[in-house]
């Protein structure tokens, strides 16, 4: 087994400490940072500004590694999905959703294998948490995606296909905050990957005590999975609401550092037939967010075998959206993306590949829209 340490995932200070441990000065860390995160180089022998002797010393102690793509699928609409395998055999999915009109798009990244939460409408929620992903595995998902699109060295801001990051994959990012924060700080670093915090959105089911830290330390855009306007319904479909009820959640939203009219927070709302989709629900939603710089994302429910829910009728989703828009809010209905490759929320990762394939066939045959993705706010399924 390769005992060498992976340099990916170390923050700037950790890289300096790592170099000190092998008797090297801090400038070495700066030099490496450029090769690792701006150039995307994985081979020390090609780091030409570093002496041959030093290259050999680095290679003796370290490797530069991404997660391995165990599977990769490309949708007819350009959406691409990777199943990444980590060193211990665990897997998670990453999805790239290109913008259909422009040369840009969002990479949707997972933060955990599985999830400790048990939202009733989410297939990931039916599986237990396996483990948190490390910072290397989180930023590594983005770096591997960039490898696929050949976007090294880091292109300037205007010329990127992979222009945005959404933390909307498997898992609850605020329950793995330290690793997510390390990974996002690496991604945001202007001398490396260089994705501005304005182009990063983190989605949370409402982990109230972590929201302020997220805003203060990372300053990324926040998306809140609201999905219900009363504690009664939210308790039922999102058990985290019993711990952090709506009033507390809305208070934390109001206190979120950096939210402004120019930078609105997103409220995600999955449309569940007869559960949360009435005109009265829409009006109550308006009352809840009053005074907040908010926008909405209405997600048609993505059904999965055994679920108790159905997707709302399109007419009801439109009525809901109209009520919000008539009051001056942006409230788009997410269009399905990547449906032919199951780039959708709601696949059990513990299922065998064969079971997944047969379900894909069933779904396509039944014409079930299995996806609620839309760039740049796309969720990812459990693989
Ligand atoms: N755990 C985080 C981020 C990942 S889920 C969170 O919950 O916010 C990304 C989005 O997909 C969330 O808004 C989630 O509620 C939604 N989602 C989960 N299952 C879904 C389904 N079956 N259909 C539609 N949206 C779903
Ligand atoms: Fe976890 Fe998010 Fe799914 Fe809820 S919706 S179970 S928080 S991944």
PDB file of C-alpha atoms in Angstrom, residues 172-305:
ATOM      1  CA  UNK A 172     -25.677  17.715   5.015  1.00  0.00           C
ATOM      2  CA  UNK A 173     -22.691  20.046   4.527  1.00  0.00           C
ATOM      3  CA  UNK A 174     -23.196  21.865   7.837  1.00  0.00           C
ATOM      4  CA  UNK A 175     -22.790  18.558   9.706  1.00  0.00           C
ATOM      5  CA  UNK A 176     -19.324  18.272   8.149  1.00  0.00           C
ATOM      6  CA  UNK A 177     -18.490  21.941   8.404  1.00  0.00           C
ATOM      7  CA  UNK A 178     -14.748  21.816   9.093  1.00  0.00           C
ATOM      8  CA  UNK A 179     -13.941  19.665   6.083  1.00  0.00           C
ATOM      9  CA  UNK A 180     -16.380  21.540   3.847  1.00  0.00           C
ATOM     10  CA  UNK A 181     -14.848  24.848   4.989  1.00  0.00           C
ATOM     11  CA  UNK A 182     -11.272  23.687   4.306  1.00  0.00           C
ATOM     12  CA  UNK A 183     -12.289  22.422   0.867  1.00  0.00           C
ATOM     13  CA  UNK A 184     -14.197  25.588  -0.069  1.00  0.00           C
ATOM     14  CA  UNK A 185     -11.399  27.860   1.135  1.00  0.00           C
ATOM     15  CA  UNK A 186      -9.051  25.971  -1.179  1.00  0.00           C
ATOM     16  CA  UNK A 187     -11.556  26.311  -4.031  1.00  0.00           C
ATOM     17  CA  UNK A 188     -11.960  30.051  -3.390  1.00  0.00           C
ATOM     18  CA  UNK A 189      -8.243  30.855  -3.179  1.00  0.00           C
ATOM     19  CA  UNK A 190      -7.435  33.405  -5.881  1.00  0.00           C
ATOM     20  CA  UNK A 191      -3.964  31.949  -6.536  1.00  0.00           C
ATOM     21  CA  UNK A 192      -5.390  28.493  -7.116  1.00  0.00           C
ATOM     22  CA  UNK A 193      -8.763  27.222  -8.244  1.00  0.00           C
ATOM     23  CA  UNK A 194     -10.173  30.721  -7.969  1.00  0.00           C
ATOM     24  CA  UNK A 195     -13.935  30.196  -7.734  1.00  0.00           C
ATOM     25  CA  UNK A 196     -15.303  33.327  -6.070  1.00  0.00           C
ATOM     26  CA  UNK A 197     -17.546  32.908  -3.030  1.00  0.00           C
ATOM     27  CA  UNK A 198     -20.282  34.592  -5.043  1.00  0.00           C
ATOM     28  CA  UNK A 199     -20.258  31.588  -7.339  1.00  0.00           C
ATOM     29  CA  UNK A 200     -20.558  29.066  -4.528  1.00  0.00           C
ATOM     30  CA  UNK A 201     -23.874  28.032  -2.958  1.00  0.00           C
ATOM     31  CA  UNK A 202     -24.211  25.799   0.074  1.00  0.00           C
ATOM     32  CA  UNK A 203     -27.521  24.069   0.697  1.00  0.00           C
ATOM     33  CA  UNK A 204     -28.599  23.176   4.221  1.00  0.00           C
ATOM     34  CA  UNK A 205     -31.630  21.464   5.642  1.00  0.00           C
ATOM     35  CA  UNK A 206     -31.477  24.071   8.436  1.00  0.00           C
ATOM     36  CA  UNK A 207     -28.649  23.323  10.874  1.00  0.00           C
ATOM     37  CA  UNK A 208     -29.329  26.553  12.751  1.00  0.00           C
ATOM     38  CA  UNK A 209     -26.236  26.699  15.026  1.00  0.00           C
ATOM     39  CA  UNK A 210     -23.851  26.378  12.061  1.00  0.00           C
ATOM     40  CA  UNK A 211     -25.443  28.919   9.757  1.00  0.00           C
ATOM     41  CA  UNK A 212     -23.770  31.978  11.215  1.00  0.00           C
ATOM     42  CA  UNK A 213     -20.321  30.409  11.031  1.00  0.00           C
ATOM     43  CA  UNK A 214     -20.958  29.443   7.456  1.00  0.00           C
ATOM     44  CA  UNK A 215     -21.749  33.055   6.552  1.00  0.00           C
ATOM     45  CA  UNK A 216     -18.977  34.602   8.627  1.00  0.00           C
ATOM     46  CA  UNK A 217     -16.152  32.187   7.745  1.00  0.00           C
ATOM     47  CA  UNK A 218     -17.008  31.353   4.159  1.00  0.00           C
ATOM     48  CA  UNK A 219     -19.360  34.081   2.962  1.00  0.00           C
ATOM     49  CA  UNK A 220     -20.857  31.773   0.354  1.00  0.00           C
ATOM     50  CA  UNK A 221     -24.453  31.968  -0.884  1.00  0.00           C
ATOM     51  CA  UNK A 222     -26.898  30.081   1.264  1.00  0.00           C
ATOM     52  CA  UNK A 223     -29.746  27.880   0.080  1.00  0.00           C
ATOM     53  CA  UNK A 224     -32.176  26.650   2.704  1.00  0.00           C
ATOM     54  CA  UNK A 225     -34.266  23.547   2.160  1.00  0.00           C
ATOM     55  CA  UNK A 226     -37.509  24.890   3.581  1.00  0.00           C
ATOM     56  CA  UNK A 227     -40.141  22.643   1.981  1.00  0.00           C
ATOM     57  CA  UNK A 228     -42.954  23.495   4.438  1.00  0.00           C
ATOM     58  CA  UNK A 229     -44.446  26.584   6.039  1.00  0.00           C
ATOM     59  CA  UNK A 230     -45.798  25.154   9.305  1.00  0.00           C
ATOM     60  CA  UNK A 231     -43.974  23.259  12.047  1.00  0.00           C
ATOM     61  CA  UNK A 232     -46.607  20.562  11.853  1.00  0.00           C
ATOM     62  CA  UNK A 233     -45.834  19.686   8.225  1.00  0.00           C
ATOM     63  CA  UNK A 234     -42.119  20.382   8.459  1.00  0.00           C
ATOM     64  CA  UNK A 235     -41.795  18.157  11.545  1.00  0.00           C
ATOM     65  CA  UNK A 236     -43.389  15.407   9.563  1.00  0.00           C
ATOM     66  CA  UNK A 237     -41.318  15.634   6.392  1.00  0.00           C
ATOM     67  CA  UNK A 238     -38.031  16.951   7.842  1.00  0.00           C
ATOM     68  CA  UNK A 239     -37.342  15.616  11.346  1.00  0.00           C
ATOM     69  CA  UNK A 240     -34.541  18.176  11.835  1.00  0.00           C
ATOM     70  CA  UNK A 241     -37.385  20.676  12.305  1.00  0.00           C
ATOM     71  CA  UNK A 242     -38.109  19.184  15.722  1.00  0.00           C
ATOM     72  CA  UNK A 243     -34.641  20.255  16.782  1.00  0.00           C
ATOM     73  CA  UNK A 244     -34.595  23.607  14.991  1.00  0.00           C
ATOM     74  CA  UNK A 245     -38.178  24.713  14.364  1.00  0.00           C
ATOM     75  CA  UNK A 246     -39.246  27.234  11.745  1.00  0.00           C
ATOM     76  CA  UNK A 247     -39.119  30.326  13.967  1.00  0.00           C
ATOM     77  CA  UNK A 248     -35.489  29.582  14.881  1.00  0.00           C
ATOM     78  CA  UNK A 249     -34.598  28.758  11.315  1.00  0.00           C
ATOM     79  CA  UNK A 250     -36.073  31.994   9.996  1.00  0.00           C
ATOM     80  CA  UNK A 251     -34.251  33.937  12.722  1.00  0.00           C
ATOM     81  CA  UNK A 252     -30.964  32.349  11.618  1.00  0.00           C
ATOM     82  CA  UNK A 253     -31.775  33.258   8.008  1.00  0.00           C
ATOM     83  CA  UNK A 254     -32.379  36.862   8.972  1.00  0.00           C
ATOM     84  CA  UNK A 255     -29.025  36.912  10.775  1.00  0.00           C
ATOM     85  CA  UNK A 256     -27.096  35.273   7.926  1.00  0.00           C
ATOM     86  CA  UNK A 257     -24.009  37.417   7.339  1.00  0.00           C
ATOM     87  CA  UNK A 258     -23.723  38.839   3.851  1.00  0.00           C
ATOM     88  CA  UNK A 259     -27.311  38.402   2.725  1.00  0.00           C
ATOM     89  CA  UNK A 260     -28.540  41.490   0.878  1.00  0.00           C
ATOM     90  CA  UNK A 261     -30.828  42.434  -1.962  1.00  0.00           C
ATOM     91  CA  UNK A 262     -27.917  42.011  -4.311  1.00  0.00           C
ATOM     92  CA  UNK A 263     -27.188  38.589  -2.796  1.00  0.00           C
ATOM     93  CA  UNK A 264     -30.456  36.922  -1.960  1.00  0.00           C
ATOM     94  CA  UNK A 265     -30.667  33.645  -0.124  1.00  0.00           C
ATOM     95  CA  UNK A 266     -32.450  30.833  -1.866  1.00  0.00           C
ATOM     96  CA  UNK A 267     -35.333  28.926  -0.343  1.00  0.00           C
ATOM     97  CA  UNK A 268     -35.701  25.498  -1.876  1.00  0.00           C
ATOM     98  CA  UNK A 269     -39.193  24.107  -1.886  1.00  0.00           C
ATOM     99  CA  UNK A 270     -39.928  20.585  -3.083  1.00  0.00           C
ATOM    100  CA  UNK A 271     -43.471  20.361  -4.472  1.00  0.00           C
ATOM    101  CA  UNK A 272     -45.338  17.499  -2.775  1.00  0.00           C
ATOM    102  CA  UNK A 273     -48.870  16.865  -3.929  1.00  0.00           C
ATOM    103  CA  UNK A 274     -51.487  17.687  -1.281  1.00  0.00           C
ATOM    104  CA  UNK A 275     -48.799  18.217   1.376  1.00  0.00           C
ATOM    105  CA  UNK A 276     -47.303  21.680   0.910  1.00  0.00           C
ATOM    106  CA  UNK A 277     -48.533  22.973  -2.463  1.00  0.00           C
ATOM    107  CA  UNK A 278     -51.732  24.961  -1.838  1.00  0.00           C
ATOM    108  CA  UNK A 279     -52.275  28.656  -2.537  1.00  0.00           C
ATOM    109  CA  UNK A 280     -52.566  29.141   1.231  1.00  0.00           C
ATOM    110  CA  UNK A 281     -49.112  27.562   1.642  1.00  0.00           C
ATOM    111  CA  UNK A 282     -47.689  30.007  -0.905  1.00  0.00           C
ATOM    112  CA  UNK A 283     -49.204  32.971   0.935  1.00  0.00           C
ATOM    113  CA  UNK A 284     -47.885  31.702   4.270  1.00  0.00           C
ATOM    114  CA  UNK A 285     -44.464  31.350   2.658  1.00  0.00           C
ATOM    115  CA  UNK A 286     -44.595  35.031   1.695  1.00  0.00           C
ATOM    116  CA  UNK A 287     -45.383  35.912   5.291  1.00  0.00           C
ATOM    117  CA  UNK A 288     -42.483  33.787   6.590  1.00  0.00           C
ATOM    118  CA  UNK A 289     -39.842  35.443   4.411  1.00  0.00           C
ATOM    119  CA  UNK A 290     -41.185  38.981   4.719  1.00  0.00           C
ATOM    120  CA  UNK A 291     -38.326  41.465   4.848  1.00  0.00           C
ATOM    121  CA  UNK A 292     -35.703  38.865   3.930  1.00  0.00           C
ATOM    122  CA  UNK A 293     -33.639  39.189   0.744  1.00  0.00           C
ATOM    123  CA  UNK A 294     -35.032  35.949  -0.655  1.00  0.00           C
ATOM    124  CA  UNK A 295     -35.621  34.048  -3.871  1.00  0.00           C
ATOM    125  CA  UNK A 296     -37.197  30.657  -4.388  1.00  0.00           C
ATOM    126  CA  UNK A 297     -36.427  27.465  -6.211  1.00  0.00           C
ATOM    127  CA  UNK A 298     -39.453  25.256  -6.738  1.00  0.00           C
ATOM    128  CA  UNK A 299     -38.380  21.643  -7.182  1.00  0.00           C
ATOM    129  CA  UNK A 300     -40.877  19.195  -8.654  1.00  0.00           C
ATOM    130  CA  UNK A 301     -40.643  16.148  -6.386  1.00  0.00           C
ATOM    131  CA  UNK A 302     -38.518  13.376  -7.813  1.00  0.00           C
ATOM    132  CA  UNK A 303     -40.335  10.137  -6.992  1.00  0.00           C
ATOM    133  CA  UNK A 304     -38.576   6.905  -6.054  1.00  0.00           C
ATOM    134  CA  UNK A 305     -39.858   3.387  -5.435  1.00  0.00           C
TER     135      UNK A 305
END
